[in-house]
């Protein structure tokens, strides 16, 4: 329910993107609240938020991007079974 979706129909092919409302509204609300905290305390989420805001994206779009990042982090942890490592991406770059 957090995936961006472009609305296009007929002659109006320049529709704006909105989030898809097919998922659970409750889960969307929870993830949005979590992203408010993550943008303050998680360095990788803060980096995503700040980059999008510097590039002129609206606040809520940047927050949805942070929520998507949280989902990806959660699935990566669940799939690998390893503890969260905030420096994981940096370890790959340094090698």
Short mmCIF file of C-alpha atoms in Angstrom, two decimals:
data_model
loop_
_atom_site.label_atom_id
_atom_site.label_comp_id
_atom_site.label_asym_id
_atom_site.label_seq_id
_atom_site.Cartn_x
_atom_site.Cartn_y
_atom_site.Cartn_z
CA UNK A 1 0.00 0.00 0.00
CA UNK A 2 3.00 2.35 -0.14
CA UNK A 3 3.99 1.88 -3.75
CA UNK A 4 3.84 5.01 -5.93
CA UNK A 5 1.30 4.80 -8.75
CA UNK A 6 0.89 7.19 -11.67
CA UNK A 7 -2.66 8.06 -12.68
CA UNK A 8 -3.04 8.26 -16.45
CA UNK A 9 -6.17 7.93 -18.52
CA UNK A 10 -7.25 9.13 -21.93
CA UNK A 11 -5.72 12.46 -22.90
CA UNK A 12 -4.51 13.29 -19.39
CA UNK A 13 -1.26 11.33 -19.51
CA UNK A 14 0.54 13.80 -17.26
CA UNK A 15 -1.10 12.60 -14.05
CA UNK A 16 0.59 13.02 -10.70
CA UNK A 17 1.83 10.06 -8.70
CA UNK A 18 0.00 9.01 -5.55
CA UNK A 19 0.53 6.11 -3.22
CA UNK A 20 -1.50 3.02 -3.98
CA UNK A 21 -4.29 2.50 -1.43
CA UNK A 22 -4.67 -1.26 -1.99
CA UNK A 23 -2.89 -2.31 1.20
CA UNK A 24 -3.90 -2.11 4.83
CA UNK A 25 -4.68 1.44 5.98
CA UNK A 26 -3.73 0.49 9.54
CA UNK A 27 -0.31 -0.76 8.43
CA UNK A 28 0.22 2.39 6.34
CA UNK A 29 -0.50 4.57 9.38
CA UNK A 30 1.87 2.56 11.59
CA UNK A 31 4.68 2.72 9.00
CA UNK A 32 4.19 6.47 8.56
CA UNK A 33 4.49 6.99 12.33
CA UNK A 34 7.60 4.79 12.40
CA UNK A 35 9.12 6.79 9.55
CA UNK A 36 8.68 10.01 11.54
CA UNK A 37 10.92 8.54 14.24
CA UNK A 38 13.31 6.86 11.79
CA UNK A 39 14.07 10.10 9.94
CA UNK A 40 15.27 11.56 13.24
CA UNK A 41 17.23 8.66 14.70
CA UNK A 42 18.24 6.27 11.89
CA UNK A 43 21.19 7.71 9.90
CA UNK A 44 20.36 5.89 6.66
CA UNK A 45 16.70 6.97 6.80
CA UNK A 46 17.72 10.52 7.64
CA UNK A 47 20.04 10.52 4.63
CA UNK A 48 17.20 9.43 2.31
CA UNK A 49 14.83 12.03 3.76
CA UNK A 50 17.34 14.88 3.57
CA UNK A 51 18.37 14.01 0.00
CA UNK A 52 14.78 14.02 -1.22
CA UNK A 53 13.94 17.28 0.57
CA UNK A 54 17.05 18.97 -0.89
CA UNK A 55 15.88 17.90 -4.35
CA UNK A 56 12.54 19.64 -3.82
CA UNK A 57 10.30 16.69 -2.99
CA UNK A 58 7.34 17.40 -0.69
CA UNK A 59 7.51 16.31 2.95
CA UNK A 60 5.01 13.47 2.68
CA UNK A 61 6.67 11.98 -0.40
CA UNK A 62 9.99 11.95 1.44
CA UNK A 63 8.28 10.31 4.42
CA UNK A 64 6.79 7.57 2.21
CA UNK A 65 10.28 6.93 0.83
CA UNK A 66 11.54 6.52 4.41
CA UNK A 67 8.65 4.12 5.14
CA UNK A 68 9.61 2.10 2.05
CA UNK A 69 13.21 1.99 3.29
CA UNK A 70 12.01 0.69 6.66
CA UNK A 71 10.05 -2.05 4.89
CA UNK A 72 13.14 -3.05 2.90
CA UNK A 73 15.27 -3.11 6.04
CA UNK A 74 12.68 -5.24 7.87
CA UNK A 75 12.45 -7.75 5.02
CA UNK A 76 16.24 -7.94 4.71
CA UNK A 77 16.55 -8.68 8.44
CA UNK A 78 13.76 -11.29 8.29
CA UNK A 79 15.22 -12.98 5.21
CA UNK A 80 18.85 -13.08 6.35
CA UNK A 81 18.19 -13.73 10.04
CA UNK A 82 21.04 -11.39 10.98
CA UNK A 83 20.87 -8.44 13.34
CA UNK A 84 20.52 -4.94 11.91
CA UNK A 85 23.87 -3.36 11.03
CA UNK A 86 23.62 0.37 10.23
CA UNK A 87 27.04 0.27 8.56
CA UNK A 88 26.25 -2.72 6.31
CA UNK A 89 26.29 -0.75 3.03
CA UNK A 90 29.48 1.05 4.02
CA UNK A 91 31.24 -2.28 4.71
CA UNK A 92 30.56 -3.34 1.11
CA UNK A 93 31.89 -0.05 -0.28
CA UNK A 94 35.13 -0.16 1.75
CA UNK A 95 36.08 -3.68 0.54
#
